[in-house]
Coordinates of C-alpha atoms and ligand atoms in Angstrom, one line a residue:
M450 CA -30.1 130.9 -18.0
P451 CA -30.4 128.7 -20.0
G452 CA -26.9 127.5 -20.9
F453 CA -28.0 126.1 -24.2
E454 CA -28.2 129.7 -25.6
L455 CA -24.4 129.7 -25.7
F456 CA -23.6 126.1 -26.9
G457 CA -20.4 126.0 -28.9
D458 CA -17.0 124.5 -29.6
A459 CA -16.3 123.6 -25.9
E460 CA -19.4 121.4 -25.8
R461 CA -18.7 119.9 -29.2
K462 CA -15.1 119.0 -28.2
E463 CA -16.2 117.2 -25.0
L464 CA -18.9 115.3 -26.8
N465 CA -16.5 114.2 -29.6
D466 CA -14.1 112.8 -27.0
V467 CA -16.9 110.4 -26.0
L468 CA -18.1 109.6 -29.5
D469 CA -14.6 108.9 -30.6
N470 CA -14.2 106.0 -28.2
G471 CA -17.9 105.1 -28.1
V472 CA -18.2 104.5 -24.4
L473 CA -21.4 106.2 -23.5
M474 CA -21.6 104.6 -20.0
R475 CA -20.0 106.2 -17.0
Y476 CA -18.9 102.9 -15.4
G477 CA -16.6 100.2 -16.7
F478 CA -15.2 99.6 -20.2
D479 CA -11.8 100.8 -19.0
G480 CA -9.8 99.5 -21.9
M481 CA -12.0 101.2 -24.6
R482 CA -12.4 104.6 -23.2
N483 CA -9.0 106.2 -24.0
G484 CA -8.8 107.7 -20.5
H485 CA -12.1 109.6 -20.9
W486 CA -14.2 109.6 -17.7
K487 CA -16.5 112.6 -18.3
A488 CA -18.9 111.9 -15.4
K489 CA -16.0 111.5 -12.9
E490 CA -14.3 114.7 -14.2
L491 CA -17.6 116.6 -13.9
E492 CA -18.0 115.4 -10.3
T493 CA -14.6 116.6 -9.5
E494 CA -15.2 120.0 -11.1
L495 CA -18.5 120.3 -9.2
Q496 CA -16.8 119.6 -5.9
D497 CA -15.0 122.8 -6.4
T498 CA -18.0 124.8 -7.8
F499 CA -20.1 123.7 -4.8
Q500 CA -17.4 123.6 -2.2
S501 CA -18.6 120.2 -1.3
K502 CA -16.7 117.1 -0.3
H503 CA -18.8 114.8 -2.4
V504 CA -20.8 115.0 -5.6
Q505 CA -22.9 112.2 -7.2
L506 CA -24.2 112.8 -10.7
V507 CA -27.6 111.4 -11.5
S508 CA -29.9 111.4 -14.5
S509 CA -32.0 114.5 -13.5
G510 CA -32.8 117.0 -10.8
T511 CA -35.9 115.0 -9.9
A512 CA -33.7 111.9 -9.5
A513 CA -31.3 114.1 -7.4
V514 CA -34.0 115.0 -4.9
S515 CA -35.2 111.4 -4.7
V516 CA -31.7 110.0 -4.4
A517 CA -30.8 112.6 -1.7
L518 CA -33.8 111.7 0.4
A519 CA -33.2 107.9 0.0
S520 CA -29.6 108.3 0.8
A521 CA -30.5 109.9 4.1
G522 CA -32.8 106.9 4.8
I523 CA -36.2 108.7 4.2
G524 CA -39.0 106.4 3.1
A525 CA -42.4 105.0 3.9
G526 CA -44.5 107.0 6.3
D527 CA -41.9 109.7 6.9
E528 CA -43.0 113.3 6.5
V529 CA -41.0 115.8 4.4
I530 CA -41.9 119.5 4.7
M531 CA -41.8 121.3 1.4
P532 CA -43.0 124.7 0.0
T533 CA -46.2 125.4 -1.9
F534 CA -44.1 127.2 -4.5
T535 CA -41.6 124.8 -6.2
F536 CA -41.6 122.5 -9.1
V537 CA -43.8 119.4 -9.2
A538 CA -40.6 117.3 -8.9
S539 CA -40.5 118.1 -5.2
F540 CA -43.6 116.2 -4.3
E541 CA -42.9 113.5 -7.0
A542 CA -39.5 112.7 -5.4
I543 CA -41.0 112.4 -2.0
M544 CA -44.0 110.3 -3.1
M545 CA -41.6 108.0 -5.1
L546 CA -40.1 106.8 -1.8
G547 CA -43.4 106.2 -0.1
A548 CA -42.9 109.3 2.1
I549 CA -45.5 112.0 2.7
P550 CA -45.1 115.6 1.4
V551 CA -46.3 118.2 3.9
L552 CA -46.9 121.5 2.1
V553 CA -46.4 124.7 3.9
D554 CA -46.5 128.4 3.0
I555 CA -43.8 130.6 1.6
D556 CA -42.9 134.2 2.5
A557 CA -41.5 137.2 0.7
T558 CA -38.3 135.3 -0.1
L559 CA -40.5 133.0 -2.3
G560 CA -39.0 130.2 -0.2
L561 CA -40.2 128.3 2.9
N562 CA -41.7 130.5 5.6
P563 CA -39.8 129.3 8.8
E564 CA -42.8 129.9 11.1
A565 CA -45.0 127.7 8.9
V566 CA -42.3 125.1 8.9
E567 CA -42.0 125.0 12.6
K568 CA -45.8 124.7 13.0
A569 CA -45.8 121.7 10.6
I570 CA -43.2 119.6 12.4
T571 CA -44.6 116.4 14.0
P572 CA -43.0 113.3 15.4
K573 CA -43.1 111.8 11.8
T574 CA -41.1 114.7 10.3
K575 CA -37.7 113.5 8.9
A576 CA -36.7 116.4 6.7
I577 CA -37.3 120.0 5.7
M578 CA -36.9 120.4 2.0
V579 CA -36.0 124.0 1.2
V580 CA -36.4 124.9 -2.5
Q581 CA -34.2 127.9 -3.6
M582 CA -36.6 129.1 -6.2
C583 CA -35.7 131.4 -9.1
G584 CA -32.1 131.9 -8.2
S585 CA -32.5 133.1 -4.6
M586 CA -32.9 131.6 -1.1
A587 CA -35.1 131.2 1.9
H588 CA -34.1 132.4 5.4
M589 CA -31.4 129.8 5.7
D590 CA -30.1 130.5 9.2
T591 CA -33.6 130.3 10.7
L592 CA -34.3 127.1 8.8
L593 CA -30.9 125.6 9.9
A594 CA -31.8 126.5 13.5
I595 CA -35.2 124.8 13.2
S596 CA -33.7 121.7 11.7
D597 CA -31.1 121.5 14.5
K598 CA -33.7 122.1 17.2
H599 CA -36.0 119.3 16.0
N600 CA -33.2 117.1 14.8
V601 CA -34.5 116.8 11.3
L602 CA -32.5 117.0 8.1
L603 CA -32.3 120.1 5.9
I604 CA -32.4 119.1 2.2
E605 CA -31.7 121.9 -0.2
D606 CA -33.1 121.8 -3.7
A607 CA -30.9 124.3 -5.5
C608 CA -32.0 123.2 -9.0
Q609 CA -32.9 126.7 -10.0
A610 CA -30.2 128.5 -8.1
I611 CA -26.8 127.3 -9.3
G612 CA -24.4 130.2 -8.6
G613 CA -26.4 131.8 -5.8
T614 CA -24.7 132.1 -2.4
Y615 CA -25.6 132.6 1.2
K616 CA -23.0 134.1 3.5
G617 CA -20.3 133.1 1.0
K618 CA -21.5 129.5 0.6
P619 CA -22.9 128.2 -2.6
L620 CA -26.7 127.5 -2.4
G621 CA -27.1 123.7 -2.2
S622 CA -24.1 123.3 0.1
I623 CA -25.8 124.7 3.2
G624 CA -28.1 121.8 4.1
D625 CA -27.2 118.2 4.9
L626 CA -27.7 117.4 1.2
G627 CA -28.1 119.6 -1.9
C628 CA -29.7 118.9 -5.2
F629 CA -29.1 120.3 -8.7
S630 CA -30.6 120.0 -12.1
F631 CA -28.9 120.4 -15.5
D632 CA -32.0 119.9 -17.5
F633 CA -32.5 121.8 -20.8
V634 CA -33.6 125.1 -19.3
K635 CA -31.0 125.4 -16.4
T636 CA -28.1 127.8 -16.1
I637 CA -25.8 125.0 -17.0
T638 CA -27.4 122.3 -19.0
C639 CA -26.6 118.9 -20.4
G640 CA -30.1 118.1 -21.7
E641 CA -31.0 115.9 -18.8
G642 CA -28.9 115.5 -15.6
G643 CA -28.6 116.3 -12.0
A644 CA -26.3 116.1 -9.0
V645 CA -26.5 115.4 -5.3
I646 CA -23.9 117.1 -3.1
T647 CA -23.0 116.4 0.6
N648 CA -20.2 116.5 3.1
N649 CA -21.5 113.4 4.7
S650 CA -19.5 110.3 3.5
E651 CA -22.2 107.9 4.3
Y652 CA -24.9 109.7 2.4
Y653 CA -22.5 110.0 -0.5
S654 CA -21.7 106.3 -0.5
N655 CA -25.5 105.6 -0.3
A656 CA -26.2 107.9 -3.3
D657 CA -23.4 106.4 -5.3
H658 CA -24.7 102.8 -4.8
Y659 CA -28.4 103.6 -4.9
S660 CA -28.2 105.5 -8.2
D661 CA -26.7 102.5 -9.9
H662 CA -28.7 99.4 -8.9
G663 CA -27.0 99.2 -5.5
H664 CA -23.6 98.4 -7.0
D665 CA -20.8 98.9 -4.5
H666 CA -18.4 100.1 -7.2
I667 CA -15.5 98.1 -5.7
G668 CA -13.0 96.6 -8.2
N669 CA -13.4 96.8 -12.0
D670 CA -15.7 93.8 -12.7
R671 CA -19.3 95.0 -12.6
G672 CA -20.6 91.4 -12.6
A673 CA -18.6 90.6 -9.5
E674 CA -19.7 93.6 -7.5
T675 CA -21.9 93.1 -4.5
H676 CA -25.1 95.0 -3.7
P677 CA -25.2 96.2 -0.1
F678 CA -28.9 97.3 -0.6
I679 CA -31.5 97.6 -3.3
G680 CA -30.9 100.4 -5.7
Y681 CA -32.3 101.7 -9.0
N682 CA -30.9 103.3 -12.2
F683 CA -30.5 107.0 -12.0
R684 CA -27.2 107.1 -13.8
I685 CA -26.1 109.9 -16.0
S686 CA -24.6 109.0 -19.4
E687 CA -21.1 110.1 -20.6
L688 CA -22.7 112.1 -23.4
H689 CA -24.7 114.1 -20.9
A690 CA -21.7 114.5 -18.6
A691 CA -19.5 115.6 -21.4
V692 CA -21.8 118.5 -22.3
G693 CA -22.1 119.3 -18.5
L694 CA -18.4 119.4 -18.2
A695 CA -18.0 122.0 -20.9
Q696 CA -20.8 124.1 -19.5
V697 CA -19.6 124.0 -15.8
R698 CA -16.3 125.4 -17.0
R699 CA -18.2 128.3 -18.5
L700 CA -20.3 128.9 -15.4
P701 CA -18.4 132.0 -14.1
D702 CA -19.0 133.7 -17.6
F703 CA -22.7 132.7 -17.6
L704 CA -23.1 134.1 -14.1
N705 CA -21.5 137.4 -15.1
I706 CA -23.7 137.8 -18.1
Q707 CA -26.8 137.0 -16.0
K708 CA -25.8 139.5 -13.4
Q709 CA -25.2 142.3 -15.9
N710 CA -28.6 141.7 -17.6
F711 CA -30.4 141.4 -14.2
N712 CA -28.9 144.6 -12.9
I713 CA -30.1 146.6 -15.9
L714 CA -33.6 145.3 -15.6
R715 CA -33.7 145.7 -11.8
A716 CA -32.4 149.3 -11.9
A717 CA -35.1 150.2 -14.4
L718 CA -38.0 148.6 -12.4
A719 CA -36.7 150.1 -9.2
E720 CA -37.8 153.5 -10.5
I721 CA -41.4 152.4 -10.1
P722 CA -42.6 152.9 -6.5
E723 CA -45.3 150.2 -6.8
V724 CA -42.7 147.6 -7.7
E725 CA -41.3 145.7 -4.7
F726 CA -38.5 143.1 -5.1
R727 CA -38.5 139.7 -3.4
T728 CA -36.7 139.7 -0.1
V729 CA -33.1 138.4 -0.2
P730 CA -31.9 137.4 3.2
E731 CA -29.0 139.4 4.6
G732 CA -25.7 137.7 3.4
G733 CA -27.5 136.3 0.3
E734 CA -26.4 136.8 -3.3
E735 CA -28.9 135.8 -6.0
S736 CA -27.7 133.8 -9.0
C737 CA -29.6 136.4 -11.1
A738 CA -31.2 133.6 -13.2
F739 CA -34.5 135.4 -12.7
L740 CA -35.8 138.8 -11.7
N741 CA -38.7 138.5 -9.3
F742 CA -40.9 141.4 -8.2
F743 CA -44.2 141.9 -6.5
L744 CA -47.0 144.3 -7.8
P745 CA -49.7 145.7 -5.5
D746 CA -52.2 142.9 -6.0
L747 CA -53.2 139.9 -8.1
E748 CA -55.3 141.9 -10.5
T749 CA -52.4 144.2 -11.4
A750 CA -50.0 141.3 -11.7
T751 CA -52.4 139.4 -14.0
K752 CA -52.8 142.5 -16.2
V753 CA -49.1 143.2 -16.4
S754 CA -48.3 139.6 -17.1
Q755 CA -50.8 139.6 -20.0
A756 CA -49.5 142.9 -21.3
F757 CA -45.9 141.5 -21.3
K758 CA -47.2 138.5 -23.3
D759 CA -49.1 140.7 -25.8
N760 CA -46.1 142.9 -26.3
G761 CA -43.4 140.4 -26.8
V762 CA -41.8 140.5 -23.4
D763 CA -41.3 136.7 -23.2
A764 CA -40.3 134.4 -20.4
C765 CA -42.1 136.3 -17.6
W766 CA -44.6 134.4 -15.5
N767 CA -47.2 134.9 -12.8
Y768 CA -47.4 131.5 -11.3
Y769 CA -50.8 131.9 -9.5
N770 CA -52.6 129.5 -11.9
N771 CA -49.5 127.7 -13.2
S772 CA -49.5 123.9 -13.1
W773 CA -45.8 123.5 -12.9
H774 CA -44.9 125.5 -9.9
Y775 CA -47.8 126.3 -7.6
I776 CA -50.1 124.3 -5.4
R777 CA -53.3 126.0 -6.7
A778 CA -53.3 124.1 -10.0
W779 CA -51.8 120.8 -8.7
N780 CA -55.2 119.0 -9.0
H781 CA -53.6 115.7 -9.8
L782 CA -51.9 115.8 -6.4
K783 CA -54.9 117.1 -4.6
D784 CA -57.0 114.4 -6.2
L785 CA -54.3 111.7 -5.6
K786 CA -54.4 110.7 -9.2
S787 CA -51.9 107.8 -9.4
L788 CA -51.4 104.9 -11.8
Y789 CA -50.9 102.6 -8.9
P790 CA -52.4 102.3 -5.4
I791 CA -51.2 104.9 -2.8
S792 CA -50.6 103.9 0.8
K793 CA -53.2 104.7 3.4
D794 CA -50.8 107.0 5.4
R795 CA -50.0 109.0 2.3
K796 CA -53.7 109.4 1.5
E797 CA -54.3 110.6 5.0
G798 CA -51.3 112.9 4.9
L799 CA -52.4 114.5 1.7
A800 CA -56.2 114.6 2.5
N801 CA -56.1 118.2 3.7
L802 CA -54.4 119.7 0.6
K803 CA -57.8 120.7 -0.9
T804 CA -58.9 122.6 2.2
K805 CA -55.6 123.8 3.8
D806 CA -55.3 127.6 4.0
F807 CA -52.5 128.8 1.8
S808 CA -53.6 132.4 1.7
Q809 CA -50.2 133.6 2.7
S810 CA -48.6 131.8 -0.3
D811 CA -51.5 133.2 -2.5
Y812 CA -50.6 136.7 -1.3
Y813 CA -47.0 136.4 -2.5
I814 CA -47.5 134.3 -5.7
G815 CA -50.6 136.2 -6.8
R816 CA -48.6 139.5 -6.8
N817 CA -45.4 138.1 -8.2
I818 CA -43.9 138.2 -11.6
S819 CA -40.9 136.1 -12.3
C820 CA -38.7 137.0 -15.4
L821 CA -36.1 134.7 -16.8
I822 CA -32.8 136.3 -17.5
K823 CA -31.3 135.1 -20.8
L824 CA -27.7 134.8 -21.6
S825 CA -28.0 135.7 -25.3
W826 CA -29.4 139.2 -25.0
T827 CA -27.2 142.1 -26.2
E828 CA -26.9 145.1 -23.9
E829 CA -29.1 147.0 -26.3
Q830 CA -31.8 144.4 -26.2
V831 CA -31.8 144.3 -22.4
K832 CA -32.1 148.1 -22.3
E833 CA -35.0 148.0 -24.8
R834 CA -36.6 145.3 -22.7
A835 CA -36.2 147.3 -19.5
E836 CA -37.9 150.3 -21.2
K837 CA -40.8 148.2 -22.5
M838 CA -41.3 146.5 -19.2
T839 CA -41.3 149.8 -17.3
Q840 CA -43.9 151.3 -19.7
L841 CA -46.1 148.3 -19.6
I842 CA -46.1 148.1 -15.8
K843 CA -46.9 151.9 -15.5
A844 CA -49.7 151.6 -18.0
N845 CA -51.3 148.8 -16.0
L846 CA -51.1 150.1 -12.5
Ligands
LIG845 C1 -36.8 123.5 -8.1 C2 -36.7 122.3 -9.0 N1 -36.5 121.1 -8.5 C3 -36.4 120.0 -9.2 C4 -36.4 120.1 -10.6 C5 -36.3 118.9 -11.4 O1 -35.3 118.9 -12.3 P1 -35.3 117.9 -13.6 O2 -36.1 118.6 -14.7 O3 -33.8 117.9 -14.0 O4 -35.8 116.6 -13.2 C6 -36.6 121.3 -11.2 C7 -36.7 121.5 -12.7 O5 -37.2 122.4 -13.2 C8 -36.8 122.5 -10.4 O6 -37.0 123.7 -10.9

């Protein structure tokens, strides 16, 4: 990760196919397009990759989460349980629909803590949104059992975990709906793009229509199509899909490189008794997009993180005070800063965010360091990096 590190002829060829006929839109213009349907082709490839019956491409991972929720009928006043450690897109996508994000603690997997999830369920809960952060997964069997028991949906945000698996199934394909991002920094990237996957035909049909102004996509005259319900524009363009198509075909290679680099770094850090790796549930295989480890306490993690920065070990983060990924610095959410009025039920639902006890999440995120695994490193560079990281950790314990 990220796939742009290895852009090359394959991406150029797919892009040129689109530019040669000039049809940048994924729908219509049949006569002009010379048989090129990049978005459709990519959807078909992704059905295989994700072992999923249906794939709907959209314009971003954020759109994917919002479209997934909308397709399952989640909206005003519904509660969606989500983790404290994720990307801001999780609560944005929920808020966009008028639903209420209910934030709960994570555990040593860095994903939703099942006990905290169960405690947060109320009669208004419609979905549990599990976010497979940094290439790995939460305790999926337990979360599936909870979602079954309470008859709520399990939505899987696998935007950061393409290529990871649980008991042989691709992450993203385990819940009722899965979401992916192909933004600029993801393992496969097309600049901006995303996908919703599901085995449920009704959710798929809803996602297909909703992401294109409610168009039913019947026939080949857009102007004559009907709109079974209100939709919006979350379409992907053919240019983006073309790059995505080249990248997805290279995914197995990318994953192999990630794994090799990850294993070298992990083996080096495993020699330090104070380093503890995140929990990966039994039957889980990380995508190896990130190496995550815990240090004894927040103070040590802060020192090590600073030492990494000062010594050129880039792309490693401690998220405790980070405003992308962790509740502590999401002041705009806690203060309900919105350009337009927010409904009373959402204000009430979010009112406790400033005071709710997230000490369990603090315990894990405070001690965690999350290191991106790049695709472009040579083996020698990874070994040098492993050596440097080991020295810096030991020097700061
Ligand atoms: C976990 C998670 N969900 C959703 C998104 C949103 O994806 P996008 O940037 O494509 O909107 C991201 C992006 O980083 C993410 O990490």
